[in-house]
Each structure stands twice: as structure tokens, then as C-alpha cells.
CSV table of C-alpha atoms in Angstrom, one decimal:
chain,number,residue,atom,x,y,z
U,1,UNK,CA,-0.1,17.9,-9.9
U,2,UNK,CA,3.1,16.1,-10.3
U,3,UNK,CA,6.0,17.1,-12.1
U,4,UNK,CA,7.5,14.7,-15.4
U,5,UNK,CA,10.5,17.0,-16.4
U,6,UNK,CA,8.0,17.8,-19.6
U,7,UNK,CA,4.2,18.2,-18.5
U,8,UNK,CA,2.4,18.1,-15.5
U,9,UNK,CA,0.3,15.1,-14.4
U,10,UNK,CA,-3.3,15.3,-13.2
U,11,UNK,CA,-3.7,13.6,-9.8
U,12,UNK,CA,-7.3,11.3,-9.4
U,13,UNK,CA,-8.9,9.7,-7.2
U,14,UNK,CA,-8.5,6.0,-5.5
U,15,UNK,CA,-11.1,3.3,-5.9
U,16,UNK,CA,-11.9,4.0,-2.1
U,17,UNK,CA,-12.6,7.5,-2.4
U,18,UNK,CA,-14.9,7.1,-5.1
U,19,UNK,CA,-16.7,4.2,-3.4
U,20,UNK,CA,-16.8,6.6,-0.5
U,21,UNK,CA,-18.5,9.3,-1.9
U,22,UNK,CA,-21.7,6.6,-4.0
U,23,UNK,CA,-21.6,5.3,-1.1
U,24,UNK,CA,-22.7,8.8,0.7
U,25,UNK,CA,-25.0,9.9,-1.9
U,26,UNK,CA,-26.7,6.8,-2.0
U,27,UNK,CA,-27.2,6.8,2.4
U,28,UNK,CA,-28.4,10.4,2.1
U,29,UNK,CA,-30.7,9.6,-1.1
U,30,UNK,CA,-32.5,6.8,0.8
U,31,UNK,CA,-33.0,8.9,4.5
U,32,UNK,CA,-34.2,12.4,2.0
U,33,UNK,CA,-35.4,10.8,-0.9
U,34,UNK,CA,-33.0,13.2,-3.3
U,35,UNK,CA,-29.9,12.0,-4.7
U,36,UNK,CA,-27.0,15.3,-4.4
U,37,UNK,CA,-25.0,15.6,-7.6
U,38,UNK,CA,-22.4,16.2,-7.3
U,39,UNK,CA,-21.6,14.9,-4.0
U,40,UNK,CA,-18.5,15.8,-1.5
U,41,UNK,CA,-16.8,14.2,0.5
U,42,UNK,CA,-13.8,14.6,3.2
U,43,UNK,CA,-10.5,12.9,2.5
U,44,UNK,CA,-8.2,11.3,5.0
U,45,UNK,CA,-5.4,14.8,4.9
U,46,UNK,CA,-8.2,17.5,4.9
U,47,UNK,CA,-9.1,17.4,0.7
U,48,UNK,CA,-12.4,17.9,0.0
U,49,UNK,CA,-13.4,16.8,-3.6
U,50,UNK,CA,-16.8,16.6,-5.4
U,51,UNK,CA,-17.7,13.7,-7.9
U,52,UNK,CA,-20.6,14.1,-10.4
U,53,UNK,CA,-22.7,10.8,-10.0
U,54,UNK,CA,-23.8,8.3,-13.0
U,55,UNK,CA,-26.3,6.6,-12.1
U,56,UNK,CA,-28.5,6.5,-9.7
U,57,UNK,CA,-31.5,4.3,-8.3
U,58,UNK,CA,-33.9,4.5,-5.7
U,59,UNK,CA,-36.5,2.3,-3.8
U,60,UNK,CA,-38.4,1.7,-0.8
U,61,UNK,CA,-35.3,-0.2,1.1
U,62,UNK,CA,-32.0,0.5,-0.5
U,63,UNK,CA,-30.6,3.6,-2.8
U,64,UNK,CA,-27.5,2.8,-5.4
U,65,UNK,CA,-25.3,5.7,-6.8
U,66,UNK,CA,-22.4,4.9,-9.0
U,67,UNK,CA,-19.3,6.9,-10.0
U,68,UNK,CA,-16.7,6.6,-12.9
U,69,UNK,CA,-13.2,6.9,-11.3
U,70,UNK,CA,-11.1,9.2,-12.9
U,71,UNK,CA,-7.3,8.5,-12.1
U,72,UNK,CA,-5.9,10.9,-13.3
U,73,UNK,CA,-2.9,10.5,-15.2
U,74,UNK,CA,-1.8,7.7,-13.3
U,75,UNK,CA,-1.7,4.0,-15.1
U,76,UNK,CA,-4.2,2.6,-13.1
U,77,UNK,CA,-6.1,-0.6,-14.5
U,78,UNK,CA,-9.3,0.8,-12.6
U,79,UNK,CA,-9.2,4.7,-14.4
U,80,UNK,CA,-12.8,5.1,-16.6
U,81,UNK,CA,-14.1,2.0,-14.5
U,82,UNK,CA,-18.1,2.5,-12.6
U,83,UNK,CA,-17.5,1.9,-9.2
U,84,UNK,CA,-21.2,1.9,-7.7
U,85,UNK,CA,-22.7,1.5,-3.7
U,86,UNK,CA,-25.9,0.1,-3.0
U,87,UNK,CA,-27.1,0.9,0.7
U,88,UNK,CA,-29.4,-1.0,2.2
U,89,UNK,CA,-31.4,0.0,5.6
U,90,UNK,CA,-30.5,-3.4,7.9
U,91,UNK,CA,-31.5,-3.0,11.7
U,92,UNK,CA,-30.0,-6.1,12.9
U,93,UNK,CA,-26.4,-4.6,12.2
U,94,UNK,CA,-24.5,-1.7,14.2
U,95,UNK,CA,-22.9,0.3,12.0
U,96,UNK,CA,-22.1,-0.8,8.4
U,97,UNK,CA,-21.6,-4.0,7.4
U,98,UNK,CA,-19.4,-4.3,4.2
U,99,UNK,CA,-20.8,-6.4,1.1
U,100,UNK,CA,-18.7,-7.4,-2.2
U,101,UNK,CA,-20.9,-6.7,-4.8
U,102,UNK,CA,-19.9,-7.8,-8.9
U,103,UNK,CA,-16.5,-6.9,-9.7
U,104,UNK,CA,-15.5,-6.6,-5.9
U,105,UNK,CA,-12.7,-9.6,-4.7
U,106,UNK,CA,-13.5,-11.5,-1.3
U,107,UNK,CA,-10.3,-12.2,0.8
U,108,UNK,CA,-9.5,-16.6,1.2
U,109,UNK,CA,-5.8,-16.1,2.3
U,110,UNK,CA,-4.3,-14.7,5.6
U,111,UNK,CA,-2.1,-11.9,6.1
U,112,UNK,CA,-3.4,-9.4,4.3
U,113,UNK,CA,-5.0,-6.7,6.5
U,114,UNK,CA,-8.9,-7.6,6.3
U,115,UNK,CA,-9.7,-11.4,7.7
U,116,UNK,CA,-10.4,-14.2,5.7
U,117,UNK,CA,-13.8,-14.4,4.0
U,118,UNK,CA,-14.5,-10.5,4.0
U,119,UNK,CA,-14.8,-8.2,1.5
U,120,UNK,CA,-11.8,-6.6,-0.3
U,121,UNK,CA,-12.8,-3.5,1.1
U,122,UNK,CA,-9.3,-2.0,2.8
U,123,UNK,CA,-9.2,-0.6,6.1
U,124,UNK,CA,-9.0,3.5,5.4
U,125,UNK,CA,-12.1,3.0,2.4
U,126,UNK,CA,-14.2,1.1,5.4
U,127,UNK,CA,-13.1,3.8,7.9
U,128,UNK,CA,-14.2,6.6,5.0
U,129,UNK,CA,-17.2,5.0,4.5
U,130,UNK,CA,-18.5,4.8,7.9
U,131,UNK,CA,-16.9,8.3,8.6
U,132,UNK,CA,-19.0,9.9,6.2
U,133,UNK,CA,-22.1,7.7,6.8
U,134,UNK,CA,-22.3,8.0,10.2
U,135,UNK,CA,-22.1,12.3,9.5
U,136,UNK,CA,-25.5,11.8,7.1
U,137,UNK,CA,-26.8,9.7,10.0
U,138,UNK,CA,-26.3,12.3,12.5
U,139,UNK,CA,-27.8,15.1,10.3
U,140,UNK,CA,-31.2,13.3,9.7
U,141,UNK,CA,-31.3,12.1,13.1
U,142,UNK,CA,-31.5,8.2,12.7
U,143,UNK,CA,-29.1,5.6,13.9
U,144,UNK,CA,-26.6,3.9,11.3
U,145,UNK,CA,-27.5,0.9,10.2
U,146,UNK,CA,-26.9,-0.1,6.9
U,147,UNK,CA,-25.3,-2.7,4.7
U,148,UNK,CA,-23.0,-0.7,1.9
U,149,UNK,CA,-22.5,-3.2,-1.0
U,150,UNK,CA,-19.5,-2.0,-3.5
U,151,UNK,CA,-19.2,-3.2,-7.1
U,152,UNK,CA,-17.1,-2.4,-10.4
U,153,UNK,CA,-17.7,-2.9,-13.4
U,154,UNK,CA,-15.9,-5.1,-15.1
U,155,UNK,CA,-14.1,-5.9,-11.9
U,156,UNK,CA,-13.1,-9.6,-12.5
U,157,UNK,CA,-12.1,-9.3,-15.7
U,158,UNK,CA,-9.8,-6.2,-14.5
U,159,UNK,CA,-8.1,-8.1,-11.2
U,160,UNK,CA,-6.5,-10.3,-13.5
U,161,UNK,CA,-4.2,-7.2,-14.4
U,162,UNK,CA,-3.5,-7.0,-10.8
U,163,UNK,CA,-1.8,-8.8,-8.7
U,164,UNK,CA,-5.3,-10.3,-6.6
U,165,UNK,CA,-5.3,-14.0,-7.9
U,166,UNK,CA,-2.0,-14.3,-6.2
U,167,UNK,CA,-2.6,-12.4,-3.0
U,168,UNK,CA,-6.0,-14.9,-2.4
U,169,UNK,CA,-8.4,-12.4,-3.0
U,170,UNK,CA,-11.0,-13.7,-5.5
U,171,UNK,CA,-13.7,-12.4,-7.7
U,172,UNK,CA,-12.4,-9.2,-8.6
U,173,UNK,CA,-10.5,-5.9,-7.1
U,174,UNK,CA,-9.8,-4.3,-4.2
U,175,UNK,CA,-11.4,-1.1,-2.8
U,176,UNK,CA,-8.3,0.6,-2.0
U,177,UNK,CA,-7.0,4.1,-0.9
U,178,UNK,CA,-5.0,5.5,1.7
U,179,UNK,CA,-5.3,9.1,1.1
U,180,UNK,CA,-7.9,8.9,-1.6
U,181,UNK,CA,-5.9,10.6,-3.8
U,182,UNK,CA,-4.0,8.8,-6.9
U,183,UNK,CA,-0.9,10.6,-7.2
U,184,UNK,CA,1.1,9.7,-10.8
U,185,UNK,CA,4.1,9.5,-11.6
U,186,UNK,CA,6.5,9.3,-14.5
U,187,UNK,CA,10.0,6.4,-13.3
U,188,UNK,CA,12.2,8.6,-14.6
U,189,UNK,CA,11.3,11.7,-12.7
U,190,UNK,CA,10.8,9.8,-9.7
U,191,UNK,CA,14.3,8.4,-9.7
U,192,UNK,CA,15.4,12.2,-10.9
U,193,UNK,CA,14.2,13.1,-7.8
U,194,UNK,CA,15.7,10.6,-5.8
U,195,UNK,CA,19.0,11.5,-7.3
U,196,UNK,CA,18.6,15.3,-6.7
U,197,UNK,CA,18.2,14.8,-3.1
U,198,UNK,CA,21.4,12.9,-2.8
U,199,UNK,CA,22.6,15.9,-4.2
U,200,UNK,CA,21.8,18.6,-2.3
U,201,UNK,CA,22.4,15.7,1.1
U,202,UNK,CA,26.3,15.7,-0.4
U,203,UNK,CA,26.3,19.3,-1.4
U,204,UNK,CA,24.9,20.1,2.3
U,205,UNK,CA,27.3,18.2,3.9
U,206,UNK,CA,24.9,15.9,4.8
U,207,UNK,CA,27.2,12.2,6.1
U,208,UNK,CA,23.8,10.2,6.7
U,209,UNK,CA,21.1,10.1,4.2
U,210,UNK,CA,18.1,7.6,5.1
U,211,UNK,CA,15.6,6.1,2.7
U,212,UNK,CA,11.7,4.9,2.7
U,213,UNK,CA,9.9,2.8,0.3
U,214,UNK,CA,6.6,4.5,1.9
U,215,UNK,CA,4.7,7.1,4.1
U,216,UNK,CA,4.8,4.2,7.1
U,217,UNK,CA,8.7,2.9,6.9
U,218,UNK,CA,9.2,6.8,6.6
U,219,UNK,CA,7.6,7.1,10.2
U,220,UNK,CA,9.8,4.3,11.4
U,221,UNK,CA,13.1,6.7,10.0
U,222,UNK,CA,11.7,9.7,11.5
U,223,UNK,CA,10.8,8.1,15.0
U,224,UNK,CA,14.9,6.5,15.0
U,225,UNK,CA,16.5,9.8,14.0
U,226,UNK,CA,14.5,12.7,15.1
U,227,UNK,CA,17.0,14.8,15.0
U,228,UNK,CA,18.2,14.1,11.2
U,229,UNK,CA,18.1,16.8,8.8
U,230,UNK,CA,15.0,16.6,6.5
U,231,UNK,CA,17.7,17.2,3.4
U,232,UNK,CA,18.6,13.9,4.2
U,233,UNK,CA,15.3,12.0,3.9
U,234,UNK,CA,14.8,10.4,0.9
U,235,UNK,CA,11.5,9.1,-1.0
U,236,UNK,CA,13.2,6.2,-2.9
U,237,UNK,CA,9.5,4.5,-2.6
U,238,UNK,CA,10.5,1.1,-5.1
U,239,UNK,CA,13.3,2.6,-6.7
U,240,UNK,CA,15.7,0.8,-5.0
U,241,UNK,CA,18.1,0.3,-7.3
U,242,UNK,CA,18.1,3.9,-8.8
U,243,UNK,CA,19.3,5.1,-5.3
U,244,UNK,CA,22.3,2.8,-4.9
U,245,UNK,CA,23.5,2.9,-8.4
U,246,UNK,CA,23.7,6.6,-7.9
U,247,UNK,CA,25.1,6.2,-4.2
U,248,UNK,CA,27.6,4.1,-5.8
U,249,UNK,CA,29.4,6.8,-8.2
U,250,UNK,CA,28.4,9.7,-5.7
U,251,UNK,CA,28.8,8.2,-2.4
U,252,UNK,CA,27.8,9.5,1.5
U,253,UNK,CA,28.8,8.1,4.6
U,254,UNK,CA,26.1,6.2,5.6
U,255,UNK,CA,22.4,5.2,4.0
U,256,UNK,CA,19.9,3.7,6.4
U,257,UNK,CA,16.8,2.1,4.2
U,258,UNK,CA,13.0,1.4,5.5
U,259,UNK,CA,10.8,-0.9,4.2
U,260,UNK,CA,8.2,-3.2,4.3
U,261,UNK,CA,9.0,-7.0,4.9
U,262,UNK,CA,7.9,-7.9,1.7
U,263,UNK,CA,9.3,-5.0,-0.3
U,264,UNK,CA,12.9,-5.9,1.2
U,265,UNK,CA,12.4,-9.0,1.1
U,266,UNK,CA,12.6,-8.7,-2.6
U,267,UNK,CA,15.6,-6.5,-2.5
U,268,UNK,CA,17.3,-9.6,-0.6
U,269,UNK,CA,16.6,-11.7,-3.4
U,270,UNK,CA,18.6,-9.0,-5.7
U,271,UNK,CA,15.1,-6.6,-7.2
U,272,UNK,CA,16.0,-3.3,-7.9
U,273,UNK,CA,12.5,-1.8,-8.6
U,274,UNK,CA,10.0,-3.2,-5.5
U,275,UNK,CA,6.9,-2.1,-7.3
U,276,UNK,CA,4.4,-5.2,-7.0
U,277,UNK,CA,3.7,-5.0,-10.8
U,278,UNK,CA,7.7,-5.1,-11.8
U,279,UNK,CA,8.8,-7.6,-9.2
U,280,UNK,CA,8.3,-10.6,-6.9
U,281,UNK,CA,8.8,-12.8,-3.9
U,282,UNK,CA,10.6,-15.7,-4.8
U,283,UNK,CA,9.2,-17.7,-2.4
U,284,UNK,CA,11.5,-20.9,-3.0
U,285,UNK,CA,14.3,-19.0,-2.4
U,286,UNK,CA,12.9,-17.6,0.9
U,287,UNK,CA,12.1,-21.1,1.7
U,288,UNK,CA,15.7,-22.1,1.6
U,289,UNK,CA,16.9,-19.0,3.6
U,290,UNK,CA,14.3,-20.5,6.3
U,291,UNK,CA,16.0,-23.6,6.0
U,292,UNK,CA,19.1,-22.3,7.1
U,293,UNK,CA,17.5,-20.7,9.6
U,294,UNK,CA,16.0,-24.0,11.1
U,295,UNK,CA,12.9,-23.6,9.5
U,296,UNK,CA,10.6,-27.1,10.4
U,297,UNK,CA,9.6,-28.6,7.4
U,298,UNK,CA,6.2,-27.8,7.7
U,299,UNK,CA,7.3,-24.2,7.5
U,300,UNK,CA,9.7,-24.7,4.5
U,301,UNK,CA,6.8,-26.5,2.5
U,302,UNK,CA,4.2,-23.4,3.4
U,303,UNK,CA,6.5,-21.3,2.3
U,304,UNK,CA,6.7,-22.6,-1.0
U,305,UNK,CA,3.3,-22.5,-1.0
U,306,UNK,CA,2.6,-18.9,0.0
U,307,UNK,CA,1.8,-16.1,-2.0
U,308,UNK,CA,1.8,-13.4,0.6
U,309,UNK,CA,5.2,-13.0,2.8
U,310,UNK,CA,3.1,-11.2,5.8
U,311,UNK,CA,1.7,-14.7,6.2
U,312,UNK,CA,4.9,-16.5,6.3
U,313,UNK,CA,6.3,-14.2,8.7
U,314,UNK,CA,3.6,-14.8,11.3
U,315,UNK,CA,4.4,-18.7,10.9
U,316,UNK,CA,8.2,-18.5,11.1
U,317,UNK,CA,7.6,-16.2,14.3
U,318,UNK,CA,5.3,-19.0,15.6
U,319,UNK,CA,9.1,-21.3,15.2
U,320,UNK,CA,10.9,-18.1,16.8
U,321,UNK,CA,12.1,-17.7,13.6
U,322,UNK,CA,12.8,-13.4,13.2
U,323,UNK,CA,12.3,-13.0,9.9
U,324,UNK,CA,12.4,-9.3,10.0
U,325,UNK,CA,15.8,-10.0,10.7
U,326,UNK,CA,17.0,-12.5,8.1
U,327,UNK,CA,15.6,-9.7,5.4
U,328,UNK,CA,17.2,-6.8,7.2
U,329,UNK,CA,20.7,-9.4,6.7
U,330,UNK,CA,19.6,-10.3,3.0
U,331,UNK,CA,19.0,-6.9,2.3
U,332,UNK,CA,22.2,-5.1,3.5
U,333,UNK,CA,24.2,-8.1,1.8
U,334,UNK,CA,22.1,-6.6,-1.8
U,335,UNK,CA,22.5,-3.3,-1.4
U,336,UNK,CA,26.3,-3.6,-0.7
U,337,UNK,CA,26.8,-5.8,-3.7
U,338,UNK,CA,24.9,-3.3,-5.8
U,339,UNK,CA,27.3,-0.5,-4.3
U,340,UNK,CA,30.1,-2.3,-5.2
U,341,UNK,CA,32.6,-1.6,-2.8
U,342,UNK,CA,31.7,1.9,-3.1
U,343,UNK,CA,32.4,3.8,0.4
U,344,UNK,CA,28.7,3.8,1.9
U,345,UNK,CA,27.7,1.7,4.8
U,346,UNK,CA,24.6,0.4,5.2
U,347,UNK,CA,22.0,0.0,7.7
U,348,UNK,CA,18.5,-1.9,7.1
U,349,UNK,CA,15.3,-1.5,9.2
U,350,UNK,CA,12.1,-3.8,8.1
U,351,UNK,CA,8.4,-2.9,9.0
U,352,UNK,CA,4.8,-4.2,9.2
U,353,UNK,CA,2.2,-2.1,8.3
U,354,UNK,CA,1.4,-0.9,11.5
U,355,UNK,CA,5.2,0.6,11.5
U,356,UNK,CA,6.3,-1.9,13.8
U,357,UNK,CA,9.9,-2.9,13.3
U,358,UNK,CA,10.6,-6.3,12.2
U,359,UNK,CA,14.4,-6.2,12.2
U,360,UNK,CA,17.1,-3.9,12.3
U,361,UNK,CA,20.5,-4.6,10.9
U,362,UNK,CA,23.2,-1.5,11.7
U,363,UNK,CA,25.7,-0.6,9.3
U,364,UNK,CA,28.4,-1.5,11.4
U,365,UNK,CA,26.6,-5.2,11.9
U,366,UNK,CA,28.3,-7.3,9.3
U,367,UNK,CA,25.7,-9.7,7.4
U,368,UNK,CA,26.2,-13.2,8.8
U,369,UNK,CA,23.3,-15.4,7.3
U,370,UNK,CA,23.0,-17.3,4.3
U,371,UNK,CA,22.2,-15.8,0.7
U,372,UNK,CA,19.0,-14.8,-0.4
């Protein structure tokens, strides 16, 4: 559970998780003809929760079993939602092959990290799924063959709480998860904690303290300083802005920040919280940061377009355009204005999602392109 200052929250379960485990008593209903309730499952870190089923369905050729999510305490548009899988035996597949059932959103854009005209089904859920699937397989003997459909109810209505009309993915949610675990939190406690650890940093002695917006750009810190002190890693996750306003009236040497392209990219443009739901792209803006980057005009006018700044990336890289690079420089420029002068450098390293780096920008680099 996670700590508010005032009560604990309950942690819950992601959309994958729970898709994961109707999924697995649906497979193991259709090969033994007996639904288990409630039905276990093994998470990516080792957990291994149960979930009570409600509903289930059986016939000849394909077994559904649904699942109301439980989030937890976190304020999660899919909590109370029925997230049901309907198996289906299909021999002329290998594996799984992943279906969008009601409520579930079909990728149309590029750049996010399932293709174009596929299920928003993400990654880990799929690699779950099959995981789990393929262990029921191997216990009755049979080869895996299967087509897993995944619906929610009420999912369209839902995604337009989200922020899936935007990203291209249409016709409701996205089966998502990369732990399977929902973790809450409370803003204030977060950025409490974030503020504590620059505490004990300065209080330690600590010159360098280095900051991630998530478990990935965290990787990246880790992998560039191994032998950093772990007092001076700090979760800032999309609190941005709570870290340097406290930096600014209690100061350290040097902060290093790692994030995502698109989360930085919004610090360039002057966010403080990076959180999806608080903040955006302003993909004009980026556009004329391209232009001064001798961005074709093709390029500038996708831009504009775009919803999704993985996707304009892989076109200005196609122009030899690093755009990891102009958002490490937007970036630093930000976070110094926000520290106002205030005796901190600061060094900026931008990721994918596979952890690769993007662009680096060292605190003694001063930032020569144009404003974000």
C-alpha cells in the first residue's frame, strides 16, 4: 500500500492483469470443461494474485470469463469496469492471435508500440497472456492455438476520458499494464517524497542528485552512473516542477534528469507536471523548433498534424534531424529558467521506450538552439 501522509492506499490491479487472468480461466475452461474461480495468475515481478470471476460461458468452440477490475485506490477511469476474454480454439494460428472485442481500441496511427491496425492490446498484457496460456497448454498436453478476444464494458464510452482519440487508437481503451499492479498515489505525497530525498541527498553530502520520470529513463541513470549513491536517485516520475522549485531554494551541485522524448518534450515547452492527463505536446510549437532546425516542410506540416511525438521523431530522424537532442536543449533551457539562477547545473538525457538514449545534453553544454 502506498503511503498519503493520512491513510494508506489500496494498490489494484491493471486492465492487463485482469484481462490476463479471464483470459486463463477461460483457455483452461474450454481444454477441462470447468471454469476455476478464483483464478491465479503470475505477475511480471514475482506477485501472484487471485481474481474471483463474473461471468462465465461455455460452448463447444470457445469459453469467455469476465473480471471486474478493482483499482484500488487509484483514479483510474477503468476501476468497477468488466473486462472479459473469449478464447476461441483456431488451428490455423501459432500461438495467440489477439482480437479487440467491444470496448477494446484498434491502433490507426504509428509510433505507438503495437503496429497499425492491431489491437490495443500492449506489449507486457500480450506477453502475460501467452505466458500463462501457453503454461495451461503444456499442462493438458495440447498445442496453443487460440484466438483471445478482450472487451470492456463500456469501453468506448470510457476512452473518451483518456487520452486514446488523440493517440489514434479508436473504439475504446487500451489493455494496459507493465507490472500488473496499479499503484496510487496521492500529488502531494508524491512530490513530499521527492522533496525528502533531496533532503537526505543535501544532508548526506550528496553534490549530484539525478532524476527519472520512470522505471525505463531510471535504467538509463543507473547504466550512466553506476557508481552513484542510491540517496541520490530520485523518483520525480511527472513532477517536474515540484523537484526544481524545491532545487531552487535548497540547491545541490548538479541534477541530471531522464525522460521520455515526449515527457521532456513537454518540459521544453515550459510543463511542470508531465502526466498525460495534466499536460500536452504543443505540437505547433515543436513544429517551429523543427523549423529552426531545417525541418523540410513536409516535416513541419506533419508535425502539426501529429498527435504522438514518437512518430515525429522517427520522421525528423529520416531528415537527420536529432530530435532527442533539440529536447535534451529545450529542456535544460526550462529547468534552468524554473531554477532561476539558483546554483544547480543541469544535465538532460532523453529516452525511447526501449531505454535507448535519444540525446544527451551535459550540464556544462550550454543550450544553443532556439526556444521551445
Amino acid at each position: 500500500m502506498a503511503e498519503t501522509g493520512q491513510k494508506k492506499l489500496r494498490t489494484g490491479w491493471t486492465t492487463g492483469a485482469c484481462a490476463t487472468a479471464a483470459a486463463k480461466a477461460a483457455y483452461t475452461a474450454l481444454l477441462s470443461g470447468d471454469f476455476p474461480d478464483p483464478i491465479c495468475i503470475t505477475l511480471p515481478r514475482g506477485d501472484t494474485p487471485s481474481f474471483a470471476l463474473a461471468f462465465e460461458k461455455l460452448t463447444e468452440n470457445s469459453a469467455s470469463a469476465a473480471i471486474i477490475k478493482d483499482a484500488g485506490d487509484d483514479p483510474d477511469v477503468t476501476h468497477g469496469a468488466l473486462i472479459q476474454a473469449r478464447v476461441t480454439f483456431n488451428p490455423k494460428v501459432t500461438g495467440i492471435r489477439f482480437l479487440a472485442g467491444p470496448g477494446v481500441g484498434t491502433v490507426t496511427k504509428p509510433g505507438l508500440p503495437i503496429p497499425v491496425g492491431e489491437p490495443a492490446i500492449n506489449p507486457v498484457p500480450r506477453q502475460m497472456m501467452t505466458r500463462e496460456l501457453q503454461q495451461v497448454a503444456d499442462e493438458y498436453g495440447v498445442t496453443l492455438a487460440v484466438d483471445v478476444e478482450i472487451s470492456i464494458q463500456n469501453g468506448e464510452e470510457l476512452a473518451q476520458k483518456t487520452m486514446n482519440p488523440r493517440l489514434g487508437i479508436i473504439g475504446g481503451l487500451s489493455v494496459l499494464g507493465t507490472t500488473g499492479i496499479v499503484r496510487p498515489f496521492s500529488c502531494a505525497a508524491w512530490i513530499a517524497s521527492i522533496h525528502r530525498g533531496v533532503d537526505v541527498a543535501r544532508a548526506t553530502g550528496l553534490a549530484h542528485v539525478a532524476a527519472a520520470t520512470g522505471a525505463t529513463s531510471e535504467d538509463v541513470l543507473r547504466a550512466h552512473y553506476p557508481d552513484l549513491s542510491e540517496q541520490a536517485y530520485l523518483d520525480m516520475g511527472d513532477f517536474a516542477g515540484g523537484l526544481l522549485k524545491y532545487l531552487r531554494a535548497h540547491p545541490v551541485r548538479k541534477l541530471t534528469i531522464s525522460g521520455g522524448i515526449a515527457k521532456l518534450t513537454k518540459l521544453a515547452q515550459g510543463a511542470m507536471d508531465l502526466h498525460s492527463a495534466r499536460s500536452a505536446v504543443d505540437f505547433d510549437a515543436l513544429a517551429d523548433v523543427l523549423d529552426h532546425a531545417g525541418a523540410s516542410k513536409e516535416l513541419l506540416a506533419e508535425t502539426r498534424e501529429a498527435n504522438l511525438v514518437s512518430y515525429v521523431t522517427q520522421r525528423a530522424a529520416a531528415e537527420n534531424i536529432r530530435m532527442g537532442e533539440v529536447v535534451a536543449q529545450g529542456a535544460q533551457r526550462a529547468a534552468l529558467s524554473i531554477l532561476r539562477g539558483a546554483a544547480v547545473s543541469v544535465e538532460i538525457i532523453v529516452v525511447d521506450r526501449q531505454g535507448q538514449v535519444l540525446g544527451h545534453v551535459p550540464a556544462e553544454e550550454p543550450a544553443k538552439l532556439e526556444q521551445f
